[in-house]
mmCIF file of C-alpha atoms and ligand atoms in Angstrom:
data_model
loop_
_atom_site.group_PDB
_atom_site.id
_atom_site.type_symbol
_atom_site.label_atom_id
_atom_site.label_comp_id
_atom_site.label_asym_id
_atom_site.label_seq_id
_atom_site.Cartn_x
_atom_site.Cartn_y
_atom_site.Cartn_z
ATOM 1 C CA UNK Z 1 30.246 -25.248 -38.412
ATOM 2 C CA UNK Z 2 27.419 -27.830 -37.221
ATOM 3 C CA UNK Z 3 24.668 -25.635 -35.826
ATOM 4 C CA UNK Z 4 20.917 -26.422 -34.474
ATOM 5 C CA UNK Z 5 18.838 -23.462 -35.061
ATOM 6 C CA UNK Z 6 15.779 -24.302 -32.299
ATOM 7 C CA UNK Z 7 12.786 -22.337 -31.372
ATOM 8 C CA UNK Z 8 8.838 -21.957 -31.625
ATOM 9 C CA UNK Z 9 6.810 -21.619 -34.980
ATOM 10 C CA UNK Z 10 6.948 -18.030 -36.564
ATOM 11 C CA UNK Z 11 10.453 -17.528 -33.955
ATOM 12 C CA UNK Z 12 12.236 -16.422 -37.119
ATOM 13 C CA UNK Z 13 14.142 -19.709 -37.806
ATOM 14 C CA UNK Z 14 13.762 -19.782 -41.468
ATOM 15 C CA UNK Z 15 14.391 -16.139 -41.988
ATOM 16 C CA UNK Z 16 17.495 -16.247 -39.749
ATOM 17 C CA UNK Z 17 18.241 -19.562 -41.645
ATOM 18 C CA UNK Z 18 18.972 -17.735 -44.717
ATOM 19 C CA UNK Z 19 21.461 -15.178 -43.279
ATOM 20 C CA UNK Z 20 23.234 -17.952 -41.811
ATOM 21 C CA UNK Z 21 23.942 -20.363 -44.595
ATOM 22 C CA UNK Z 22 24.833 -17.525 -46.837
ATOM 23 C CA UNK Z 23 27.420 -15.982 -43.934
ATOM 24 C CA UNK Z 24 28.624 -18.599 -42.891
ATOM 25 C CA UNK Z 25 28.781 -21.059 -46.290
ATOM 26 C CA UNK Z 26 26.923 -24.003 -44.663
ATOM 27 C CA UNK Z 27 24.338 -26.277 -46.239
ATOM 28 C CA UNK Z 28 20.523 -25.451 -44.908
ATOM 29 C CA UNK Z 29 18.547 -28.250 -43.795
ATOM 30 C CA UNK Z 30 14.959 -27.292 -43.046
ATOM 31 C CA UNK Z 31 12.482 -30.977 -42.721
ATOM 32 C CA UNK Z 32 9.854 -28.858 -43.210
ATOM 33 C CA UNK Z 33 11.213 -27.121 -46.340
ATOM 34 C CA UNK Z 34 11.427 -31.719 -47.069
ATOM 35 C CA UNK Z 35 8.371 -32.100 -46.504
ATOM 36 C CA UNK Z 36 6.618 -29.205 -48.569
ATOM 37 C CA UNK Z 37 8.688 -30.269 -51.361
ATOM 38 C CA UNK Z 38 7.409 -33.590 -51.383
ATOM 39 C CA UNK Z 39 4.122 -32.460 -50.889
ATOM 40 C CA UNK Z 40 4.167 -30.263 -53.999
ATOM 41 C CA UNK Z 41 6.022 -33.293 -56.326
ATOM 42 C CA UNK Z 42 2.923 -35.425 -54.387
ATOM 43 C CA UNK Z 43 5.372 -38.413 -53.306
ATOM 44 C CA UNK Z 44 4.558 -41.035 -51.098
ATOM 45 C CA UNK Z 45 6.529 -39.208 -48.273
ATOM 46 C CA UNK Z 46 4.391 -35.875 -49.129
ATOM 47 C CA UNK Z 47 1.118 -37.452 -48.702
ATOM 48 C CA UNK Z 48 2.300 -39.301 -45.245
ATOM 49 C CA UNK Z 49 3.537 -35.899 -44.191
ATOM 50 C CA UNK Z 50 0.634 -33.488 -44.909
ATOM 51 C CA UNK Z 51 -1.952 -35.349 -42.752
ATOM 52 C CA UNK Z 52 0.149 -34.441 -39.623
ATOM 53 C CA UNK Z 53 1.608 -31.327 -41.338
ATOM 54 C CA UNK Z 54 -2.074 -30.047 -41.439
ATOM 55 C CA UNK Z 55 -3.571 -30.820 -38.061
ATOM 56 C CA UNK Z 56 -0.038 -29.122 -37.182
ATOM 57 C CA UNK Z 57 1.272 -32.178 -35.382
ATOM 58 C CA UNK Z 58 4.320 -33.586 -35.515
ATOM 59 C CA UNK Z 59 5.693 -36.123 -38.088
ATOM 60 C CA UNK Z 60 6.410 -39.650 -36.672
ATOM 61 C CA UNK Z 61 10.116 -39.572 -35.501
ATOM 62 C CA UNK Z 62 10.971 -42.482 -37.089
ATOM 63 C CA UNK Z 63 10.059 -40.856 -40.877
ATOM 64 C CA UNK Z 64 11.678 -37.400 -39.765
ATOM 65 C CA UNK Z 65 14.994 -39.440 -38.021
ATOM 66 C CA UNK Z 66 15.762 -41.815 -41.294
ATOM 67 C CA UNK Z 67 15.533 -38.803 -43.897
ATOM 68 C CA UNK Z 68 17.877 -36.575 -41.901
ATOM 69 C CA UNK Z 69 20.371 -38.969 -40.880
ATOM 70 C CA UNK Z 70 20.438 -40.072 -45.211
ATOM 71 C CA UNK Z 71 20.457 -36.182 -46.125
ATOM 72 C CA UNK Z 72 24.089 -35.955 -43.605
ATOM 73 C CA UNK Z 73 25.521 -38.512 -45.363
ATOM 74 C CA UNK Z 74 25.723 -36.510 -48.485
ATOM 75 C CA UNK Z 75 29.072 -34.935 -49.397
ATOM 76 C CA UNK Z 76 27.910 -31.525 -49.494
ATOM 77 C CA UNK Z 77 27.110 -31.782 -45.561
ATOM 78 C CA UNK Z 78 30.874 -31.920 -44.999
ATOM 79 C CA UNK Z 79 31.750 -28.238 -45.292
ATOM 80 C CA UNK Z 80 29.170 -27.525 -42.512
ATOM 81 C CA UNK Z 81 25.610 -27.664 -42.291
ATOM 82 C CA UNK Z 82 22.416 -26.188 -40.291
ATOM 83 C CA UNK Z 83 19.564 -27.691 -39.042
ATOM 84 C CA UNK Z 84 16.155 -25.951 -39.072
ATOM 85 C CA UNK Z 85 13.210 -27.414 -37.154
ATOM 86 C CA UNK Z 86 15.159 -30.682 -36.477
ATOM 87 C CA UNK Z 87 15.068 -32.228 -34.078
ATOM 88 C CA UNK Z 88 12.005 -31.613 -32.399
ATOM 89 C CA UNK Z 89 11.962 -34.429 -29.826
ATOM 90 C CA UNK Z 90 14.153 -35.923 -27.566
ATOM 91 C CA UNK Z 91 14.097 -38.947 -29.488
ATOM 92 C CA UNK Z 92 15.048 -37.129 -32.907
ATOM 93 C CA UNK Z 93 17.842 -35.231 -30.752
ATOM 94 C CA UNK Z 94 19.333 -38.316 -29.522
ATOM 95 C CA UNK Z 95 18.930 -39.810 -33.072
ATOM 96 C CA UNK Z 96 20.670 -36.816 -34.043
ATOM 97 C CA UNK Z 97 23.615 -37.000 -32.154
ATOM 98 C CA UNK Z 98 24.364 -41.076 -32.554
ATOM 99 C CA UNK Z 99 24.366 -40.142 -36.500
ATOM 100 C CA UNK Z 100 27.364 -37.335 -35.921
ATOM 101 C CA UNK Z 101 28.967 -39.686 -33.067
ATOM 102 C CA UNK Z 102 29.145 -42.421 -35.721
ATOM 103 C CA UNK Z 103 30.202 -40.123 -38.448
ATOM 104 C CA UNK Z 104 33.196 -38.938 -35.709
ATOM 105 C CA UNK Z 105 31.734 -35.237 -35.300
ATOM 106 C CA UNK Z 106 29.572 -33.506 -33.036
ATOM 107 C CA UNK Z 107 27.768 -29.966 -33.173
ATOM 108 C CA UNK Z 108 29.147 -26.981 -32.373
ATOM 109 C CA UNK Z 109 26.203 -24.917 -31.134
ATOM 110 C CA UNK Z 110 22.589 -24.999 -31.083
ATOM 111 C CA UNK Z 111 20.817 -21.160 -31.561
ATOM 112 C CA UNK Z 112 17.706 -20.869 -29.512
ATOM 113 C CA UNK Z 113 15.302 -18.151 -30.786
ATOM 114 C CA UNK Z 114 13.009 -17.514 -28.177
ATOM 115 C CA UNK Z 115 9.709 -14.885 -28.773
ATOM 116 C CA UNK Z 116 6.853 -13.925 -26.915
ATOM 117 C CA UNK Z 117 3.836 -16.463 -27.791
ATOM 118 C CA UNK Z 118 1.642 -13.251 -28.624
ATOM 119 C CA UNK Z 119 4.162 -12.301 -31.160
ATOM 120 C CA UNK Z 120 4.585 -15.562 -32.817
ATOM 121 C CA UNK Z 121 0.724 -16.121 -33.786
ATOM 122 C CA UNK Z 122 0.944 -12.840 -35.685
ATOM 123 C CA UNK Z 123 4.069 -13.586 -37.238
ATOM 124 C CA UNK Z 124 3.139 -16.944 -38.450
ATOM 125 C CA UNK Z 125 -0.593 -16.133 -40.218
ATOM 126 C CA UNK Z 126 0.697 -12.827 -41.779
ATOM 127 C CA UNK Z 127 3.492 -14.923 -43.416
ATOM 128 C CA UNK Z 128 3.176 -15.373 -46.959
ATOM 129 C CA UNK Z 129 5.819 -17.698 -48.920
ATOM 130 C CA UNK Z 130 7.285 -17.243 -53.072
ATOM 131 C CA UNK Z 131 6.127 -21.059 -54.144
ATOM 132 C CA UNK Z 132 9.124 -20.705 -56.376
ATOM 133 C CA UNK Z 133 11.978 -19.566 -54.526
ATOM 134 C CA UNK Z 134 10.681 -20.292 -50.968
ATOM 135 C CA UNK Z 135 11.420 -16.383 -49.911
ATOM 136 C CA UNK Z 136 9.743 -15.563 -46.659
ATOM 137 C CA UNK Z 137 7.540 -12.173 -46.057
ATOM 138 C CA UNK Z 138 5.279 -10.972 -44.045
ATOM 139 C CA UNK Z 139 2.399 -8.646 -44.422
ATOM 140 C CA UNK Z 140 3.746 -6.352 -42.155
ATOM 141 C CA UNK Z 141 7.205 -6.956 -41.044
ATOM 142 C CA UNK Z 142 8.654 -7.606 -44.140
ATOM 143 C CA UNK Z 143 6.496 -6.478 -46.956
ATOM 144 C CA UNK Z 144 7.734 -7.081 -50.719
ATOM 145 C CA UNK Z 145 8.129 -4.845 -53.183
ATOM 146 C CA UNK Z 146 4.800 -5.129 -54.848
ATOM 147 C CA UNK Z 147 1.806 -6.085 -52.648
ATOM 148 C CA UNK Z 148 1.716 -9.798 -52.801
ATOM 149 C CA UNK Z 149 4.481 -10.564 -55.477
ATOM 150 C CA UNK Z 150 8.196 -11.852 -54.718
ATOM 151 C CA UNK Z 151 10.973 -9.078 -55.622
ATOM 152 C CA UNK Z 152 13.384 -11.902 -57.082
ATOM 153 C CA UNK Z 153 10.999 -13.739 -59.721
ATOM 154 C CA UNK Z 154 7.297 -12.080 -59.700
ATOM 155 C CA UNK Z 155 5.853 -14.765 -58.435
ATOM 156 C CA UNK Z 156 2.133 -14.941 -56.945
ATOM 157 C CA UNK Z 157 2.945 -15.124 -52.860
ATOM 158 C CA UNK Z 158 0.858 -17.685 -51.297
ATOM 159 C CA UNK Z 159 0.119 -18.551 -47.671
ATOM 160 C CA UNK Z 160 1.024 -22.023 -46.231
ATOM 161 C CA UNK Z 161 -1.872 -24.215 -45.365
ATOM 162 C CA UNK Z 162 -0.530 -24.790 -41.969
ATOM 163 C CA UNK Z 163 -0.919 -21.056 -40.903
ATOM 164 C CA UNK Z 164 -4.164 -20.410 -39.751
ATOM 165 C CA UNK Z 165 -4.694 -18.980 -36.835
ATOM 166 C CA UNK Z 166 -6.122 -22.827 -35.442
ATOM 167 C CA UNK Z 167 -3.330 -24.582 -36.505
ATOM 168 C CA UNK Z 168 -0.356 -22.271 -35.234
ATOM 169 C CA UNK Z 169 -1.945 -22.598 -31.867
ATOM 170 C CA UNK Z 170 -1.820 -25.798 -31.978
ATOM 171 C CA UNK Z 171 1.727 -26.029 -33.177
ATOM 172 C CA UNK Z 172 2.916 -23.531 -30.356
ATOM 173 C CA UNK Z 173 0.856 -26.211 -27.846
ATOM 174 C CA UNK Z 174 3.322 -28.825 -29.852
ATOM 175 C CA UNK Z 175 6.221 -26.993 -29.707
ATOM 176 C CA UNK Z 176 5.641 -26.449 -25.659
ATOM 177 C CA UNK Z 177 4.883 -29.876 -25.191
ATOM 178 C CA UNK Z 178 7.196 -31.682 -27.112
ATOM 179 C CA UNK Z 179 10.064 -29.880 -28.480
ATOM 180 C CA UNK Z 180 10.896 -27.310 -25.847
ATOM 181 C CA UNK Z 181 12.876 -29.999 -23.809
ATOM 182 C CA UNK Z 182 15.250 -29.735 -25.928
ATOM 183 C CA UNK Z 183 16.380 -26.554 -24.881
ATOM 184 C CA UNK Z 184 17.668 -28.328 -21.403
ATOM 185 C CA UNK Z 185 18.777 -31.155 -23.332
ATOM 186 C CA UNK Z 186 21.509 -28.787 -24.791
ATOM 187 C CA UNK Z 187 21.774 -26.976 -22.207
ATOM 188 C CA UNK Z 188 23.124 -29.684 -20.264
ATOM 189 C CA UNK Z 189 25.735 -29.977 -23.252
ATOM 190 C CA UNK Z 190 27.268 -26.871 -23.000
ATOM 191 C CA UNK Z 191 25.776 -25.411 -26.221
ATOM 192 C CA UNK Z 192 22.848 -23.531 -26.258
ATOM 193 C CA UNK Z 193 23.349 -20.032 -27.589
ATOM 194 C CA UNK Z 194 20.279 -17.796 -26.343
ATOM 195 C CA UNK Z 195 18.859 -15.488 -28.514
ATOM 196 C CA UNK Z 196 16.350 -12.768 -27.772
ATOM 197 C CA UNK Z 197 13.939 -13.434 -31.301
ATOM 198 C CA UNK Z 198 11.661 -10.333 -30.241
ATOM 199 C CA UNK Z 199 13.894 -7.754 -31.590
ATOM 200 C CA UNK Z 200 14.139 -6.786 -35.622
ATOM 201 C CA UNK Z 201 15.197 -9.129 -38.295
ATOM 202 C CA UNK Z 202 18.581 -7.326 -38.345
ATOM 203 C CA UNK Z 203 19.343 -7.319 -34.695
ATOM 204 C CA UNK Z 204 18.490 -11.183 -34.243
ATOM 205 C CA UNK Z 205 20.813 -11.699 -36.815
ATOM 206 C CA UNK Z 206 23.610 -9.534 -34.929
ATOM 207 C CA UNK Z 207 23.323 -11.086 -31.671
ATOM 208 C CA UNK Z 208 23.179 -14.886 -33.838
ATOM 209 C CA UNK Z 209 26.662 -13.292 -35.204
ATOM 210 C CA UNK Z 210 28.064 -12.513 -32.271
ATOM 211 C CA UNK Z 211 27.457 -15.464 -30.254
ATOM 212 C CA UNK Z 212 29.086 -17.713 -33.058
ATOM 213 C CA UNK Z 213 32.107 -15.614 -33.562
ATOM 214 C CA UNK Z 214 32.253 -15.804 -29.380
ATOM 215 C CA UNK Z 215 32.163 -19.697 -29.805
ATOM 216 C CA UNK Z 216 34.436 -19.968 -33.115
HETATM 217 P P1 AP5 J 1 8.434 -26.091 -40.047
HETATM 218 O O1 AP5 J 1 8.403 -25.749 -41.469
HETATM 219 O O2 AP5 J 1 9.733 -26.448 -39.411
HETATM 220 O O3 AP5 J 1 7.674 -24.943 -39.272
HETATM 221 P P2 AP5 J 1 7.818 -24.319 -37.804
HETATM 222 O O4 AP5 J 1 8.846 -24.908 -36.901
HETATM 223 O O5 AP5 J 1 6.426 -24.333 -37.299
HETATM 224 O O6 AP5 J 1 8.422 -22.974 -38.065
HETATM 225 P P3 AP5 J 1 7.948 -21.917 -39.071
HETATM 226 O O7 AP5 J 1 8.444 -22.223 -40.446
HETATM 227 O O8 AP5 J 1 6.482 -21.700 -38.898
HETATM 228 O O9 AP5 J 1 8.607 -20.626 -38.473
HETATM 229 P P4 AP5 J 1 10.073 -20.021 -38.515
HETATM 230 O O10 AP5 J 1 10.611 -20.031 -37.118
HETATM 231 O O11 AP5 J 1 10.918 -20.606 -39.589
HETATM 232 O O12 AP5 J 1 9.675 -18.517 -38.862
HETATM 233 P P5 AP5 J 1 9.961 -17.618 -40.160
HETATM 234 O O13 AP5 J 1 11.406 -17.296 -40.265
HETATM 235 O O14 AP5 J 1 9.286 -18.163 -41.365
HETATM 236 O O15 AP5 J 1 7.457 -27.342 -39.760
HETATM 237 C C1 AP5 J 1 6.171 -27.423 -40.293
HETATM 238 C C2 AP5 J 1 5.545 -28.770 -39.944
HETATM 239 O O16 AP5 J 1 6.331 -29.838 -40.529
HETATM 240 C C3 AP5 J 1 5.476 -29.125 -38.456
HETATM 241 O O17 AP5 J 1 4.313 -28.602 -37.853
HETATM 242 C C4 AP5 J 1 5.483 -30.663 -38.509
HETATM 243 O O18 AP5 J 1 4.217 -31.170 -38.835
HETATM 244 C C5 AP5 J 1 6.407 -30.968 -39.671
HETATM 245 N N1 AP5 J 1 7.812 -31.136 -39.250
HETATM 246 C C6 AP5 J 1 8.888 -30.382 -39.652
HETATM 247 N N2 AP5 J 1 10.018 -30.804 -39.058
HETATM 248 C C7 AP5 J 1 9.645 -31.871 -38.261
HETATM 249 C C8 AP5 J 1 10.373 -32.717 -37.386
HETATM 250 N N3 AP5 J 1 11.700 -32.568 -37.181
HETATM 251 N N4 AP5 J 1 9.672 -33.676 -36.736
HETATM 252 C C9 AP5 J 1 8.356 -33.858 -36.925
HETATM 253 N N5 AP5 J 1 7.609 -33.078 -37.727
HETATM 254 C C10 AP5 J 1 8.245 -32.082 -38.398
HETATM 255 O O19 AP5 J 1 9.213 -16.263 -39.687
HETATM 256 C C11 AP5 J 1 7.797 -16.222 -39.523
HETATM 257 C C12 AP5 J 1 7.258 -14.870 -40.014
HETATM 258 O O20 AP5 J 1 7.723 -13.831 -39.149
HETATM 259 C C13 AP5 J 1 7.723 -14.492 -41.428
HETATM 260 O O21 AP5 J 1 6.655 -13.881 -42.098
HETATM 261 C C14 AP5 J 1 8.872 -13.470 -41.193
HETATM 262 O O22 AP5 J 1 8.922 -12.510 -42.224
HETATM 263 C C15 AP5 J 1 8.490 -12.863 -39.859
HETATM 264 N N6 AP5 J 1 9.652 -12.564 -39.012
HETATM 265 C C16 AP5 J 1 10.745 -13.358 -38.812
HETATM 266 N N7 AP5 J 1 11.603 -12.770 -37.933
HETATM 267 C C17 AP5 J 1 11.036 -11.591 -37.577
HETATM 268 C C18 AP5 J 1 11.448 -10.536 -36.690
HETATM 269 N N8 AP5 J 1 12.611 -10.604 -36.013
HETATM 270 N N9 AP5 J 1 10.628 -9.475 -36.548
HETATM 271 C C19 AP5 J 1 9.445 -9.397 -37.241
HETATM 272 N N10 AP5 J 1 9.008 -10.358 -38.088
HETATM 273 C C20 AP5 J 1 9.794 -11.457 -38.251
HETATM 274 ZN ZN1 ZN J 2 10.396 -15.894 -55.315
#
C-alpha cells in the first residue's frame, strides 16, 4: 500500500504512524522524523532545517521535495510505504505525485486525521518524545510507565523544541494556511479517507483499519 497520512500538528499522525507500518508492513516516512535526525547528527541539512523548524514554519519545498523523492527511490520503498507530514503544500503534493507517475505507481489512499484546534494545542505541548527510540507520550493521554522515562529503554523523555505553546500556534496557523488544501486536492482524486482524530488512540486506529480494508 502507498498511503498519505495528512492532518494538523498534535492530530495523532505519528502515533497512528506506528500502528500502521507495523499492521500493515510498510516503510514509515516521517520528514520531520529527517529532519530531527539531522539536527541531532548536526548536518548541513539539520542546521538549514531547524531555523524554520523553530519559528514552526515550513521548510523550503524545494529541500523537503528532493529528499523525499531520493528516500522513494530506495528498494525498501517497494513493498509499500507511508508518508507522514509530507507533503504539506500543493507544490510538494504535485512533486509528489510526478515522482510515483514516473516510477509507474500512484497512491492508494491518503488518511486525513482531523481534531478540534482546542484539542491539538494540548496534545502537542504535553507531548514528550524517548530521544532514543523516538516513542511518543503524553503527559496525560498516554503516560509511561515511570513518570518521565520510556518503558522500552529507560531513557530520559524530553520535549521537542518546537512545542511550546507559541510555536504550535503558529504551526496550526501554517497548517491552515498552507497545507490544508491539500485535503481538496485529494479529494478531487478520489482518495481521501476521513478520519474523526478526536476519539481515543485505539478507536482512530479502528476506523484508519476499517477504511483501508474498505479500499483494499
Ligand atoms: P512534523 O514532525 O511533521 O510535525 P507536525 O506535522 O507538526 O506533527 P506533529 O509531530 O506535531 O504531530 P502528530 O500529528 O504526529 O501527533 P502525535 O502522534 O505525535 O514537522 C515538524 C516541522 O518540520 C514542521 O513544523 C516543519 O518546520 C518541518 N517539516 C516537516 N515536514 C515538512 C514538509 N513536508 N515541508 C516543510 N516542512 C516540513 O501526537 C501528539 C500528542 O498527542 C502525543 O503526545 C500523543 O501521545 C497524543 N495523542 C495522539 N493521538 C491521541 C488521541 N487519539 N487521543 C489523545 N492523545 C493523543
Ligand atoms: Zn525509548
Amino acid at each position: 500500500m502507498r498511503l498519505v497520512i495528512l492532518g494538523p500538528p498534535g492530530a495523532g499522525k505519528g502515533t497512528q504512524a506506528a500502528s500502521i507500518v507495523e499492521t500493515y508492513n510498510v516503510v514509515h516516512i516521517s520528514t520531520g522524523d529527517i529532519f530531527r535526525e539531522n539536527i541531532k547528527n548536526a548536518t548541513e541539512l539539520g542546521k538549514k532545517a531547524k531555523s524554520y523548524m523553530d519559528r514552526g514554519e515550513l521548510v523550503p519545498d524545494e529541500v523537503v521535495n528532493d529528499i523525499v523523492v531520493d528516500r522513494l527511490k530506495k528498494p525498501d520503498v517497494e513493498a509499500g510505504f507511508l508518508l507522514d507530514g509530507f507533503p504539506r503544500t500543493v507544490n510538494q503534493a504535485v512533486s509528489l505525485d510526478a515522482a510515483l507517475e514516473a516510477m509507474g505507481t500512484k497512491l492508494d489512499c491518503v488518511i486525513n486525521i482531523h481534531v478540534p484546534s482546542e484539542l491539538l494545542i494540548d496534545r502537542a505541548v504535553g507531548r514528550r518524545v524517548c530521544p532514543t527510540c523516538g516513542r511518543t507520550y503524553h503527559v496525560k493521554n498516554q503516560k509511561p510507565k515511570v513518570e518521565g522515562i520510556c518503558d522500552d529503554d529507560n531513557s530520559k523523555l524530553i520535549q521537542r523544541d518546537d512545542d511550546t505553546e507559541e510555536t504550535v500556534k503558529k504551526r496550526i496557523d501554517v497548517y491552515e494556511r498552507q497545507t490544508s488544501p491539500l485535503i481538496d486536492y485529494y479529494k478531487a482524486q478520489g482518495l481521501l479517507l476521513d478520519i474523526d482524530g478526536s476519539k481515543a488512540i485505539d478507536d482512530v486506529f479502528e476506523q484508519i483499519r476499517r477504511g483501508l480494508e474498505n479500499e483494499a
